[in-house]
mmCIF file of C-alpha atoms in Angstrom:
data_model
loop_
_atom_site.group_PDB
_atom_site.id
_atom_site.type_symbol
_atom_site.label_atom_id
_atom_site.label_comp_id
_atom_site.label_asym_id
_atom_site.label_seq_id
_atom_site.Cartn_x
_atom_site.Cartn_y
_atom_site.Cartn_z
ATOM 1 C CA UNK A 1 8.849 -54.245 -30.615
ATOM 2 C CA UNK A 2 7.810 -56.277 -27.610
ATOM 3 C CA UNK A 3 9.141 -59.815 -27.541
ATOM 4 C CA UNK A 4 6.580 -62.471 -28.355
ATOM 5 C CA UNK A 5 7.923 -64.566 -25.480
ATOM 6 C CA UNK A 6 6.520 -61.992 -23.063
ATOM 7 C CA UNK A 7 3.055 -62.598 -24.435
ATOM 8 C CA UNK A 8 2.742 -66.179 -25.696
ATOM 9 C CA UNK A 9 0.824 -66.684 -28.931
ATOM 10 C CA UNK A 10 -1.988 -68.547 -27.163
ATOM 11 C CA UNK A 11 -2.289 -65.882 -24.465
ATOM 12 C CA UNK A 12 -2.207 -63.107 -27.085
ATOM 13 C CA UNK A 13 -4.877 -64.898 -29.134
ATOM 14 C CA UNK A 14 -7.171 -65.292 -26.109
ATOM 15 C CA UNK A 15 -6.824 -61.687 -24.922
ATOM 16 C CA UNK A 16 -6.713 -60.045 -28.359
ATOM 17 C CA UNK A 17 -9.485 -62.298 -29.669
ATOM 18 C CA UNK A 18 -11.728 -61.423 -26.733
ATOM 19 C CA UNK A 19 -11.245 -57.667 -26.987
ATOM 20 C CA UNK A 20 -11.601 -57.732 -30.794
ATOM 21 C CA UNK A 21 -14.933 -59.544 -30.475
ATOM 22 C CA UNK A 22 -16.173 -57.286 -27.704
ATOM 23 C CA UNK A 23 -17.463 -54.426 -29.868
ATOM 24 C CA UNK A 24 -19.515 -56.569 -32.286
ATOM 25 C CA UNK A 25 -20.659 -58.721 -29.364
ATOM 26 C CA UNK A 26 -22.002 -55.637 -27.607
ATOM 27 C CA UNK A 27 -23.816 -54.603 -30.785
ATOM 28 C CA UNK A 28 -25.691 -57.872 -31.292
ATOM 29 C CA UNK A 29 -25.951 -59.536 -27.876
ATOM 30 C CA UNK A 30 -29.348 -57.981 -27.205
ATOM 31 C CA UNK A 31 -30.906 -58.593 -30.656
ATOM 32 C CA UNK A 32 -33.371 -61.284 -29.462
ATOM 33 C CA UNK A 33 -34.551 -58.813 -26.797
ATOM 34 C CA UNK A 34 -35.589 -56.088 -29.262
ATOM 35 C CA UNK A 35 -39.333 -56.902 -29.020
ATOM 36 C CA UNK A 36 -38.990 -56.969 -25.221
ATOM 37 C CA UNK A 37 -37.373 -53.507 -25.249
ATOM 38 C CA UNK A 38 -40.171 -52.077 -27.390
ATOM 39 C CA UNK A 39 -42.670 -53.293 -24.820
ATOM 40 C CA UNK A 40 -40.598 -52.091 -21.839
ATOM 41 C CA UNK A 41 -40.155 -48.550 -23.169
ATOM 42 C CA UNK A 42 -43.642 -48.495 -24.737
ATOM 43 C CA UNK A 43 -42.225 -47.461 -28.100
ATOM 44 C CA UNK A 44 -42.099 -48.546 -31.730
ATOM 45 C CA UNK A 45 -39.943 -51.275 -33.255
ATOM 46 C CA UNK A 46 -38.225 -48.716 -35.514
ATOM 47 C CA UNK A 47 -37.014 -46.665 -32.531
ATOM 48 C CA UNK A 48 -35.698 -49.783 -30.835
ATOM 49 C CA UNK A 49 -33.855 -50.759 -34.037
ATOM 50 C CA UNK A 50 -32.353 -47.267 -34.057
ATOM 51 C CA UNK A 51 -30.421 -48.258 -30.929
ATOM 52 C CA UNK A 52 -28.649 -50.867 -33.067
ATOM 53 C CA UNK A 53 -27.784 -48.279 -35.710
ATOM 54 C CA UNK A 54 -26.440 -45.816 -33.130
ATOM 55 C CA UNK A 55 -24.228 -48.465 -31.538
ATOM 56 C CA UNK A 56 -22.718 -49.228 -34.960
ATOM 57 C CA UNK A 57 -22.134 -45.523 -35.595
ATOM 58 C CA UNK A 58 -20.425 -45.359 -32.198
ATOM 59 C CA UNK A 59 -18.239 -48.337 -33.062
ATOM 60 C CA UNK A 60 -17.250 -46.599 -36.305
ATOM 61 C CA UNK A 61 -16.529 -43.146 -34.856
ATOM 62 C CA UNK A 62 -14.807 -44.418 -31.705
ATOM 63 C CA UNK A 63 -12.127 -46.180 -33.712
ATOM 64 C CA UNK A 64 -11.123 -42.932 -35.431
ATOM 65 C CA UNK A 65 -10.321 -41.467 -32.004
ATOM 66 C CA UNK A 66 -8.821 -44.452 -30.190
ATOM 67 C CA UNK A 67 -6.672 -45.729 -33.093
ATOM 68 C CA UNK A 68 -4.320 -42.715 -33.361
ATOM 69 C CA UNK A 69 -4.238 -42.328 -29.567
ATOM 70 C CA UNK A 70 -2.960 -45.905 -29.298
ATOM 71 C CA UNK A 71 -0.089 -44.973 -31.639
ATOM 72 C CA UNK A 72 0.758 -42.092 -29.296
ATOM 73 C CA UNK A 73 0.151 -43.544 -25.816
ATOM 74 C CA UNK A 74 0.494 -47.289 -26.406
ATOM 75 C CA UNK A 75 -2.171 -49.961 -26.707
ATOM 76 C CA UNK A 76 -2.905 -50.800 -23.095
ATOM 77 C CA UNK A 77 -3.943 -47.475 -21.509
ATOM 78 C CA UNK A 78 -6.448 -46.356 -24.184
ATOM 79 C CA UNK A 79 -7.952 -49.856 -24.185
ATOM 80 C CA UNK A 80 -8.480 -49.944 -20.418
ATOM 81 C CA UNK A 81 -9.920 -46.409 -20.475
ATOM 82 C CA UNK A 82 -12.404 -47.411 -23.176
ATOM 83 C CA UNK A 83 -13.509 -50.439 -21.136
ATOM 84 C CA UNK A 84 -14.130 -48.266 -18.059
ATOM 85 C CA UNK A 85 -16.316 -45.977 -20.180
ATOM 86 C CA UNK A 86 -18.088 -49.041 -21.554
ATOM 87 C CA UNK A 87 -19.064 -50.270 -18.089
ATOM 88 C CA UNK A 88 -20.387 -46.809 -17.200
ATOM 89 C CA UNK A 89 -22.429 -46.486 -20.422
ATOM 90 C CA UNK A 90 -23.869 -49.991 -19.974
ATOM 91 C CA UNK A 91 -25.060 -48.993 -16.517
ATOM 92 C CA UNK A 92 -26.641 -45.959 -18.188
ATOM 93 C CA UNK A 93 -28.569 -48.266 -20.528
ATOM 94 C CA UNK A 94 -29.930 -50.172 -17.544
ATOM 95 C CA UNK A 95 -31.272 -47.046 -15.878
ATOM 96 C CA UNK A 96 -32.296 -45.064 -18.976
ATOM 97 C CA UNK A 97 -35.637 -43.305 -18.333
ATOM 98 C CA UNK A 98 -36.906 -43.706 -21.895
ATOM 99 C CA UNK A 99 -35.967 -45.039 -25.327
ATOM 100 C CA UNK A 100 -34.163 -41.813 -26.272
ATOM 101 C CA UNK A 101 -31.897 -42.078 -23.236
ATOM 102 C CA UNK A 102 -31.322 -45.755 -24.039
ATOM 103 C CA UNK A 103 -30.289 -44.869 -27.611
ATOM 104 C CA UNK A 104 -27.850 -42.241 -26.296
ATOM 105 C CA UNK A 105 -26.172 -44.719 -23.955
ATOM 106 C CA UNK A 106 -26.050 -47.298 -26.773
ATOM 107 C CA UNK A 107 -24.102 -44.725 -28.791
ATOM 108 C CA UNK A 108 -21.657 -44.358 -25.882
ATOM 109 C CA UNK A 109 -21.466 -48.145 -25.627
ATOM 110 C CA UNK A 110 -20.443 -48.299 -29.271
ATOM 111 C CA UNK A 111 -17.871 -45.501 -28.882
ATOM 112 C CA UNK A 112 -16.231 -47.235 -25.930
ATOM 113 C CA UNK A 113 -16.526 -50.738 -27.421
ATOM 114 C CA UNK A 114 -14.546 -49.511 -30.428
ATOM 115 C CA UNK A 115 -11.352 -49.663 -28.368
ATOM 116 C CA UNK A 116 -11.103 -53.436 -28.521
ATOM 117 C CA UNK A 117 -11.838 -53.603 -32.247
ATOM 118 C CA UNK A 118 -9.112 -51.167 -33.321
ATOM 119 C CA UNK A 119 -6.434 -51.893 -30.708
ATOM 120 C CA UNK A 120 -6.616 -55.680 -31.200
ATOM 121 C CA UNK A 121 -5.489 -55.388 -34.832
ATOM 122 C CA UNK A 122 -2.692 -52.995 -33.847
ATOM 123 C CA UNK A 123 -1.393 -55.396 -31.173
ATOM 124 C CA UNK A 124 -1.251 -58.204 -33.730
ATOM 125 C CA UNK A 125 0.639 -55.964 -36.181
ATOM 126 C CA UNK A 126 3.078 -54.992 -33.395
ATOM 127 C CA UNK A 127 3.923 -58.611 -32.637
ATOM 128 C CA UNK A 128 3.805 -60.483 -35.964
ATOM 129 C CA UNK A 129 4.892 -60.189 -39.598
ATOM 130 C CA UNK A 130 4.448 -62.007 -42.903
ATOM 131 C CA UNK A 131 3.095 -65.561 -42.806
ATOM 132 C CA UNK A 132 2.932 -65.449 -39.024
ATOM 133 C CA UNK A 133 0.680 -62.389 -39.206
ATOM 134 C CA UNK A 134 -1.532 -64.094 -41.805
ATOM 135 C CA UNK A 135 -1.842 -67.180 -39.611
ATOM 136 C CA UNK A 136 -2.659 -65.085 -36.546
ATOM 137 C CA UNK A 137 -5.287 -63.047 -38.405
ATOM 138 C CA UNK A 138 -6.861 -66.262 -39.721
ATOM 139 C CA UNK A 139 -7.345 -67.407 -36.126
ATOM 140 C CA UNK A 140 -8.447 -63.931 -35.071
ATOM 141 C CA UNK A 141 -10.850 -63.857 -38.013
ATOM 142 C CA UNK A 142 -12.655 -66.855 -36.514
ATOM 143 C CA UNK A 143 -13.322 -64.903 -33.350
ATOM 144 C CA UNK A 144 -14.225 -61.653 -35.107
ATOM 145 C CA UNK A 145 -16.590 -63.424 -37.462
ATOM 146 C CA UNK A 146 -18.139 -65.512 -34.732
ATOM 147 C CA UNK A 147 -18.835 -62.631 -32.345
ATOM 148 C CA UNK A 148 -21.610 -60.771 -34.188
ATOM 149 C CA UNK A 149 -23.288 -64.030 -35.175
ATOM 150 C CA UNK A 150 -22.951 -65.962 -31.911
ATOM 151 C CA UNK A 151 -23.979 -62.991 -29.774
ATOM 152 C CA UNK A 152 -27.708 -63.292 -30.651
ATOM 153 C CA UNK A 153 -27.507 -67.047 -30.025
ATOM 154 C CA UNK A 154 -26.268 -66.525 -26.490
ATOM 155 C CA UNK A 155 -28.700 -63.659 -26.017
ATOM 156 C CA UNK A 156 -31.612 -65.881 -27.059
ATOM 157 C CA UNK A 157 -30.533 -68.615 -24.644
ATOM 158 C CA UNK A 158 -30.139 -66.131 -21.773
ATOM 159 C CA UNK A 159 -33.612 -64.729 -22.376
ATOM 160 C CA UNK A 160 -34.949 -68.127 -21.370
ATOM 161 C CA UNK A 161 -33.689 -67.378 -17.847
ATOM 162 C CA UNK A 162 -33.619 -63.582 -17.588
ATOM 163 C CA UNK A 163 -34.839 -60.377 -19.242
ATOM 164 C CA UNK A 164 -33.025 -57.704 -21.286
ATOM 165 C CA UNK A 165 -31.569 -56.147 -18.129
ATOM 166 C CA UNK A 166 -29.909 -59.442 -17.271
ATOM 167 C CA UNK A 167 -28.115 -59.321 -20.625
ATOM 168 C CA UNK A 168 -26.757 -55.851 -19.893
ATOM 169 C CA UNK A 169 -25.618 -56.834 -16.389
ATOM 170 C CA UNK A 170 -23.667 -59.680 -17.973
ATOM 171 C CA UNK A 171 -22.039 -57.168 -20.350
ATOM 172 C CA UNK A 172 -20.870 -55.145 -17.346
ATOM 173 C CA UNK A 173 -19.372 -58.274 -15.786
ATOM 174 C CA UNK A 174 -17.546 -59.085 -19.040
ATOM 175 C CA UNK A 175 -16.194 -55.527 -19.223
ATOM 176 C CA UNK A 176 -14.898 -55.675 -15.656
ATOM 177 C CA UNK A 177 -13.299 -59.071 -16.288
ATOM 178 C CA UNK A 178 -11.474 -57.691 -19.339
ATOM 179 C CA UNK A 179 -10.162 -54.728 -17.330
ATOM 180 C CA UNK A 180 -8.722 -57.129 -14.744
ATOM 181 C CA UNK A 181 -7.172 -59.424 -17.390
ATOM 182 C CA UNK A 182 -5.548 -56.511 -19.232
ATOM 183 C CA UNK A 183 -3.647 -55.446 -16.133
ATOM 184 C CA UNK A 184 -1.459 -58.537 -16.712
ATOM 185 C CA UNK A 185 -1.028 -57.916 -20.447
ATOM 186 C CA UNK A 186 2.407 -56.623 -21.495
ATOM 187 C CA UNK A 187 2.359 -53.471 -23.607
ATOM 188 C CA UNK A 188 3.084 -54.385 -27.251
ATOM 189 C CA UNK A 189 4.180 -50.922 -28.414
ATOM 190 C CA UNK A 190 7.385 -49.796 -26.702
ATOM 191 C CA UNK A 191 8.036 -46.135 -25.929
ATOM 192 C CA UNK A 192 10.572 -45.630 -28.738
ATOM 193 C CA UNK A 193 8.035 -46.879 -31.307
ATOM 194 C CA UNK A 194 5.272 -44.491 -30.311
ATOM 195 C CA UNK A 195 4.394 -41.243 -32.036
ATOM 196 C CA UNK A 196 6.276 -38.485 -30.256
ATOM 197 C CA UNK A 197 4.118 -35.646 -31.567
ATOM 198 C CA UNK A 198 1.209 -34.133 -29.641
ATOM 199 C CA UNK A 199 -2.124 -35.872 -29.392
ATOM 200 C CA UNK A 200 -3.820 -33.620 -31.954
ATOM 201 C CA UNK A 201 -1.034 -33.869 -34.522
ATOM 202 C CA UNK A 202 -1.231 -37.662 -34.192
ATOM 203 C CA UNK A 203 -4.528 -37.530 -36.084
ATOM 204 C CA UNK A 204 -2.697 -36.158 -39.135
ATOM 205 C CA UNK A 205 -1.468 -39.695 -39.750
ATOM 206 C CA UNK A 206 -4.844 -40.361 -41.373
ATOM 207 C CA UNK A 207 -3.761 -38.289 -44.382
ATOM 208 C CA UNK A 208 -0.975 -40.583 -45.702
ATOM 209 C CA UNK A 209 -2.986 -43.683 -44.794
ATOM 210 C CA UNK A 210 -6.013 -42.376 -46.678
ATOM 211 C CA UNK A 211 -3.842 -41.581 -49.711
ATOM 212 C CA UNK A 212 -2.535 -45.152 -49.920
ATOM 213 C CA UNK A 213 -4.660 -46.429 -52.833
ATOM 214 C CA UNK A 214 -3.889 -50.124 -52.292
ATOM 215 C CA UNK A 215 -4.658 -49.918 -48.575
ATOM 216 C CA UNK A 216 -7.970 -48.160 -49.222
ATOM 217 C CA UNK A 217 -8.978 -50.824 -51.768
ATOM 218 C CA UNK A 218 -8.429 -53.530 -49.160
ATOM 219 C CA UNK A 219 -10.449 -51.464 -46.688
ATOM 220 C CA UNK A 220 -13.334 -51.250 -49.170
ATOM 221 C CA UNK A 221 -13.123 -54.998 -49.837
ATOM 222 C CA UNK A 222 -13.678 -55.671 -46.167
ATOM 223 C CA UNK A 223 -16.255 -52.894 -45.733
ATOM 224 C CA UNK A 224 -18.453 -54.335 -48.488
ATOM 225 C CA UNK A 225 -17.998 -57.863 -47.097
ATOM 226 C CA UNK A 226 -18.959 -56.805 -43.576
ATOM 227 C CA UNK A 227 -21.803 -54.716 -45.013
ATOM 228 C CA UNK A 228 -23.269 -57.988 -46.246
ATOM 229 C CA UNK A 229 -22.946 -59.551 -42.810
ATOM 230 C CA UNK A 230 -24.518 -56.616 -40.958
ATOM 231 C CA UNK A 231 -27.371 -56.620 -43.483
ATOM 232 C CA UNK A 232 -27.937 -60.290 -42.745
ATOM 233 C CA UNK A 233 -27.772 -59.696 -38.990
ATOM 234 C CA UNK A 234 -30.283 -56.828 -39.054
ATOM 235 C CA UNK A 235 -32.799 -58.619 -41.284
ATOM 236 C CA UNK A 236 -32.464 -62.174 -40.011
ATOM 237 C CA UNK A 237 -34.652 -61.910 -36.867
ATOM 238 C CA UNK A 238 -37.592 -60.873 -39.029
ATOM 239 C CA UNK A 239 -36.850 -63.185 -41.988
ATOM 240 C CA UNK A 240 -36.357 -66.340 -39.933
ATOM 241 C CA UNK A 241 -38.941 -65.697 -37.230
ATOM 242 C CA UNK A 242 -41.715 -63.959 -39.195
ATOM 243 C CA UNK A 243 -41.300 -65.227 -42.765
ATOM 244 C CA UNK A 244 -40.055 -68.766 -42.037
ATOM 245 C CA UNK A 245 -41.993 -69.001 -38.740
ATOM 246 C CA UNK A 246 -39.026 -70.193 -36.684
ATOM 247 C CA UNK A 247 -38.873 -69.943 -32.908
ATOM 248 C CA UNK A 248 -36.289 -67.629 -31.281
ATOM 249 C CA UNK A 249 -34.246 -70.667 -30.251
ATOM 250 C CA UNK A 250 -34.312 -72.203 -33.756
ATOM 251 C CA UNK A 251 -33.340 -68.820 -35.195
ATOM 252 C CA UNK A 252 -30.416 -68.659 -32.743
ATOM 253 C CA UNK A 253 -29.276 -72.137 -33.806
ATOM 254 C CA UNK A 254 -29.200 -71.026 -37.461
ATOM 255 C CA UNK A 255 -26.928 -68.189 -36.383
ATOM 256 C CA UNK A 256 -24.658 -70.707 -34.684
ATOM 257 C CA UNK A 257 -24.407 -72.897 -37.772
ATOM 258 C CA UNK A 258 -23.489 -69.902 -39.925
ATOM 259 C CA UNK A 259 -20.867 -68.940 -37.359
ATOM 260 C CA UNK A 260 -19.220 -72.314 -37.967
ATOM 261 C CA UNK A 261 -19.078 -71.386 -41.664
ATOM 262 C CA UNK A 262 -17.084 -68.239 -40.889
ATOM 263 C CA UNK A 263 -14.783 -70.205 -38.616
ATOM 264 C CA UNK A 264 -14.126 -72.873 -41.262
ATOM 265 C CA UNK A 265 -13.400 -70.247 -43.912
ATOM 266 C CA UNK A 266 -11.006 -68.335 -41.649
ATOM 267 C CA UNK A 267 -9.104 -71.479 -40.685
ATOM 268 C CA UNK A 268 -8.738 -72.373 -44.368
ATOM 269 C CA UNK A 269 -6.817 -69.179 -45.217
ATOM 270 C CA UNK A 270 -3.334 -70.585 -44.332
ATOM 271 C CA UNK A 271 -4.005 -73.497 -46.714
ATOM 272 C CA UNK A 272 -3.745 -71.119 -49.683
ATOM 273 C CA UNK A 273 -0.434 -70.113 -51.248
ATOM 274 C CA UNK A 274 -0.745 -66.629 -49.767
ATOM 275 C CA UNK A 275 -3.320 -64.124 -48.533
ATOM 276 C CA UNK A 276 -3.802 -62.762 -52.066
ATOM 277 C CA UNK A 277 -4.931 -66.188 -53.346
ATOM 278 C CA UNK A 278 -7.308 -66.651 -50.398
ATOM 279 C CA UNK A 279 -8.828 -63.236 -51.008
ATOM 280 C CA UNK A 280 -9.279 -63.911 -54.716
ATOM 281 C CA UNK A 281 -11.106 -67.180 -54.004
ATOM 282 C CA UNK A 282 -13.234 -65.584 -51.307
ATOM 283 C CA UNK A 283 -14.423 -62.624 -53.388
ATOM 284 C CA UNK A 284 -15.204 -64.820 -56.417
ATOM 285 C CA UNK A 285 -17.285 -67.241 -54.362
ATOM 286 C CA UNK A 286 -18.937 -64.342 -52.571
ATOM 287 C CA UNK A 287 -20.322 -62.931 -55.809
ATOM 288 C CA UNK A 288 -21.661 -66.255 -57.094
ATOM 289 C CA UNK A 289 -23.271 -67.465 -53.868
ATOM 290 C CA UNK A 290 -24.951 -64.106 -53.224
ATOM 291 C CA UNK A 291 -27.165 -64.855 -56.243
ATOM 292 C CA UNK A 292 -28.181 -68.185 -54.680
ATOM 293 C CA UNK A 293 -29.038 -66.443 -51.407
ATOM 294 C CA UNK A 294 -31.173 -63.883 -53.229
ATOM 295 C CA UNK A 295 -32.988 -66.612 -55.162
ATOM 296 C CA UNK A 296 -33.751 -68.598 -52.009
ATOM 297 C CA UNK A 297 -35.225 -65.505 -50.329
ATOM 298 C CA UNK A 298 -37.190 -64.001 -53.200
ATOM 299 C CA UNK A 299 -38.582 -67.215 -54.702
ATOM 300 C CA UNK A 300 -40.114 -68.400 -51.409
ATOM 301 C CA UNK A 301 -37.835 -71.436 -51.227
ATOM 302 C CA UNK A 302 -37.659 -73.687 -48.199
ATOM 303 C CA UNK A 303 -35.855 -72.382 -45.128
ATOM 304 C CA UNK A 304 -33.291 -75.153 -45.645
ATOM 305 C CA UNK A 305 -32.280 -73.766 -49.049
ATOM 306 C CA UNK A 306 -31.961 -70.287 -47.559
ATOM 307 C CA UNK A 307 -29.883 -71.553 -44.643
ATOM 308 C CA UNK A 308 -27.605 -73.687 -46.851
ATOM 309 C CA UNK A 309 -26.875 -70.806 -49.222
ATOM 310 C CA UNK A 310 -26.203 -68.462 -46.282
ATOM 311 C CA UNK A 311 -23.848 -71.007 -44.724
ATOM 312 C CA UNK A 312 -21.805 -71.232 -47.944
ATOM 313 C CA UNK A 313 -21.767 -67.441 -48.183
ATOM 314 C CA UNK A 314 -20.321 -67.287 -44.656
ATOM 315 C CA UNK A 315 -17.591 -69.754 -45.666
ATOM 316 C CA UNK A 316 -16.385 -67.294 -48.302
ATOM 317 C CA UNK A 317 -16.719 -64.410 -45.833
ATOM 318 C CA UNK A 318 -14.347 -66.354 -43.576
ATOM 319 C CA UNK A 319 -11.779 -66.365 -46.386
ATOM 320 C CA UNK A 320 -12.143 -62.644 -47.033
ATOM 321 C CA UNK A 321 -11.890 -61.153 -43.529
ATOM 322 C CA UNK A 322 -8.449 -62.352 -42.325
ATOM 323 C CA UNK A 323 -6.792 -62.174 -45.752
ATOM 324 C CA UNK A 324 -7.945 -58.617 -46.471
ATOM 325 C CA UNK A 325 -7.008 -57.488 -42.939
ATOM 326 C CA UNK A 326 -3.509 -58.960 -43.264
ATOM 327 C CA UNK A 327 -2.872 -57.403 -46.672
ATOM 328 C CA UNK A 328 -4.218 -54.007 -45.589
ATOM 329 C CA UNK A 329 -2.321 -53.639 -42.313
ATOM 330 C CA UNK A 330 0.918 -54.999 -43.772
ATOM 331 C CA UNK A 331 0.938 -51.950 -46.056
ATOM 332 C CA UNK A 332 0.666 -49.503 -43.140
ATOM 333 C CA UNK A 333 2.745 -51.143 -40.439
ATOM 334 C CA UNK A 334 4.203 -47.803 -39.262
ATOM 335 C CA UNK A 335 0.706 -46.334 -38.803
ATOM 336 C CA UNK A 336 -1.067 -49.466 -37.639
ATOM 337 C CA UNK A 337 -3.264 -47.689 -35.089
ATOM 338 C CA UNK A 338 -4.586 -45.150 -37.594
ATOM 339 C CA UNK A 339 -4.849 -47.823 -40.304
ATOM 340 C CA UNK A 340 -6.818 -50.158 -38.023
ATOM 341 C CA UNK A 341 -9.086 -47.273 -37.050
ATOM 342 C CA UNK A 342 -9.837 -46.337 -40.656
ATOM 343 C CA UNK A 343 -10.486 -49.991 -41.484
ATOM 344 C CA UNK A 344 -12.880 -50.413 -38.579
ATOM 345 C CA UNK A 345 -14.568 -47.061 -39.145
ATOM 346 C CA UNK A 346 -15.681 -47.882 -42.677
ATOM 347 C CA UNK A 347 -16.775 -51.395 -41.697
ATOM 348 C CA UNK A 348 -19.171 -50.211 -39.015
ATOM 349 C CA UNK A 349 -20.195 -47.129 -40.976
ATOM 350 C CA UNK A 350 -21.341 -49.460 -43.757
ATOM 351 C CA UNK A 351 -23.141 -51.581 -41.172
ATOM 352 C CA UNK A 352 -24.844 -48.574 -39.609
ATOM 353 C CA UNK A 353 -26.041 -47.282 -42.996
ATOM 354 C CA UNK A 354 -27.170 -50.590 -44.487
ATOM 355 C CA UNK A 355 -28.884 -52.169 -41.467
ATOM 356 C CA UNK A 356 -31.951 -49.861 -41.406
ATOM 357 C CA UNK A 357 -32.332 -50.106 -45.197
ATOM 358 C CA UNK A 358 -33.408 -53.723 -44.904
ATOM 359 C CA UNK A 359 -36.709 -52.560 -43.446
ATOM 360 C CA UNK A 360 -37.698 -50.576 -46.550
ATOM 361 C CA UNK A 361 -40.465 -52.221 -48.566
ATOM 362 C CA UNK A 362 -40.512 -56.012 -48.775
ATOM 363 C CA UNK A 363 -37.652 -57.117 -46.506
ATOM 364 C CA UNK A 364 -36.931 -60.260 -48.551
ATOM 365 C CA UNK A 365 -36.371 -58.247 -51.734
ATOM 366 C CA UNK A 366 -34.497 -55.397 -50.027
ATOM 367 C CA UNK A 367 -32.178 -57.739 -48.151
ATOM 368 C CA UNK A 368 -31.461 -59.738 -51.316
ATOM 369 C CA UNK A 369 -30.639 -56.589 -53.288
ATOM 370 C CA UNK A 370 -28.276 -55.265 -50.600
ATOM 371 C CA UNK A 371 -26.489 -58.623 -50.255
ATOM 372 C CA UNK A 372 -25.923 -58.831 -54.027
ATOM 373 C CA UNK A 373 -24.702 -55.209 -54.137
ATOM 374 C CA UNK A 374 -22.260 -55.769 -51.247
ATOM 375 C CA UNK A 375 -20.869 -58.994 -52.711
ATOM 376 C CA UNK A 376 -20.476 -57.371 -56.131
ATOM 377 C CA UNK A 377 -18.698 -54.416 -54.499
ATOM 378 C CA UNK A 378 -16.321 -56.800 -52.707
ATOM 379 C CA UNK A 379 -15.394 -58.522 -55.966
ATOM 380 C CA UNK A 380 -15.015 -55.268 -57.928
ATOM 381 C CA UNK A 381 -12.699 -53.708 -55.322
ATOM 382 C CA UNK A 382 -10.481 -56.783 -55.264
ATOM 383 C CA UNK A 383 -10.495 -56.882 -59.075
ATOM 384 C CA UNK A 384 -9.172 -53.321 -58.998
ATOM 385 C CA UNK A 385 -6.419 -54.442 -56.620
ATOM 386 C CA UNK A 386 -5.345 -57.124 -59.081
ATOM 387 C CA UNK A 387 -4.785 -54.379 -61.650
ATOM 388 C CA UNK A 388 -2.879 -52.239 -59.141
ATOM 389 C CA UNK A 389 -0.631 -55.168 -58.183
ATOM 390 C CA UNK A 390 0.078 -55.978 -61.836
ATOM 391 C CA UNK A 391 1.445 -52.450 -62.335
ATOM 392 C CA UNK A 392 4.004 -52.872 -59.573
#
């Protein structure tokens, strides 16, 4: 294991936090520009939204490939390679001849952006254990939760000064900056800790990870929780701007406030006795507050009631994300790359499946139903874990 002194905790948090946020940031940074893209490519809103779905699918699938490779070749090389591919695919988006080409390059963007999501968790597991790992993941959870919610805020602000192409040029600059910064990052997985088998046989490590019932329950807890957030992200531009008649800037500010909720919840995790207690509180609150969110949307309540209930829901999401990640990866420390990949795959697979469903029928009712279902699924999976732990 690499010595923590080589990579100070603050430096690790900055680098790991940035690369972990990169994938979700890429997914949502251009959300305020969706109407602009429909006009630019002379296409329908549904096809433009499909670019969001394909990027999530890419984020899910890419982790299944990069995770095991990072167990075999170390964390640094696969991560840098994925960032190089990201810069190339972003350039492809800029020069796509039509919406279908744009969607294809968005898929490649998601595949390459997956590197930061999966490798960041593995680096943290390489360097920390126990309470220290919980504390680190609580700080990392702030960044991971903030990224998909703050990205549209920044995108909305940038659109005041540029167009959608300006947003994608900025993404290229961020990717290049990360490549440069990672050249100074010390490898966290030493040669004697890496998988010595061939690259293809490395993927067999998914079998024992998948068979770990407790690990998979924690994965499902987080997948349902993030499914709620991606549902909210996909539906919110239409709910806040069309139903509540908010301006793009006001909508972006609501995103920022909810991001503070996730941050506060994540920072509160170390205040609990352990990660299990934080997760129990988070899933219980999640289920209750989801009903308040649904009521505020379906009963035509004021936008302030809807925003307040969503803010509280994000507080509980902040409790769930770092605690469930810590408990899951602590169970599969020897296969952290594959475990992180499987965790990330299901999260973004849920997001990719649920996001387009919000557009079916009345969006207020559909979004409410999906949020309740996801929150109930989060609580039920954790309730099953309580029973599994009691048998130990």
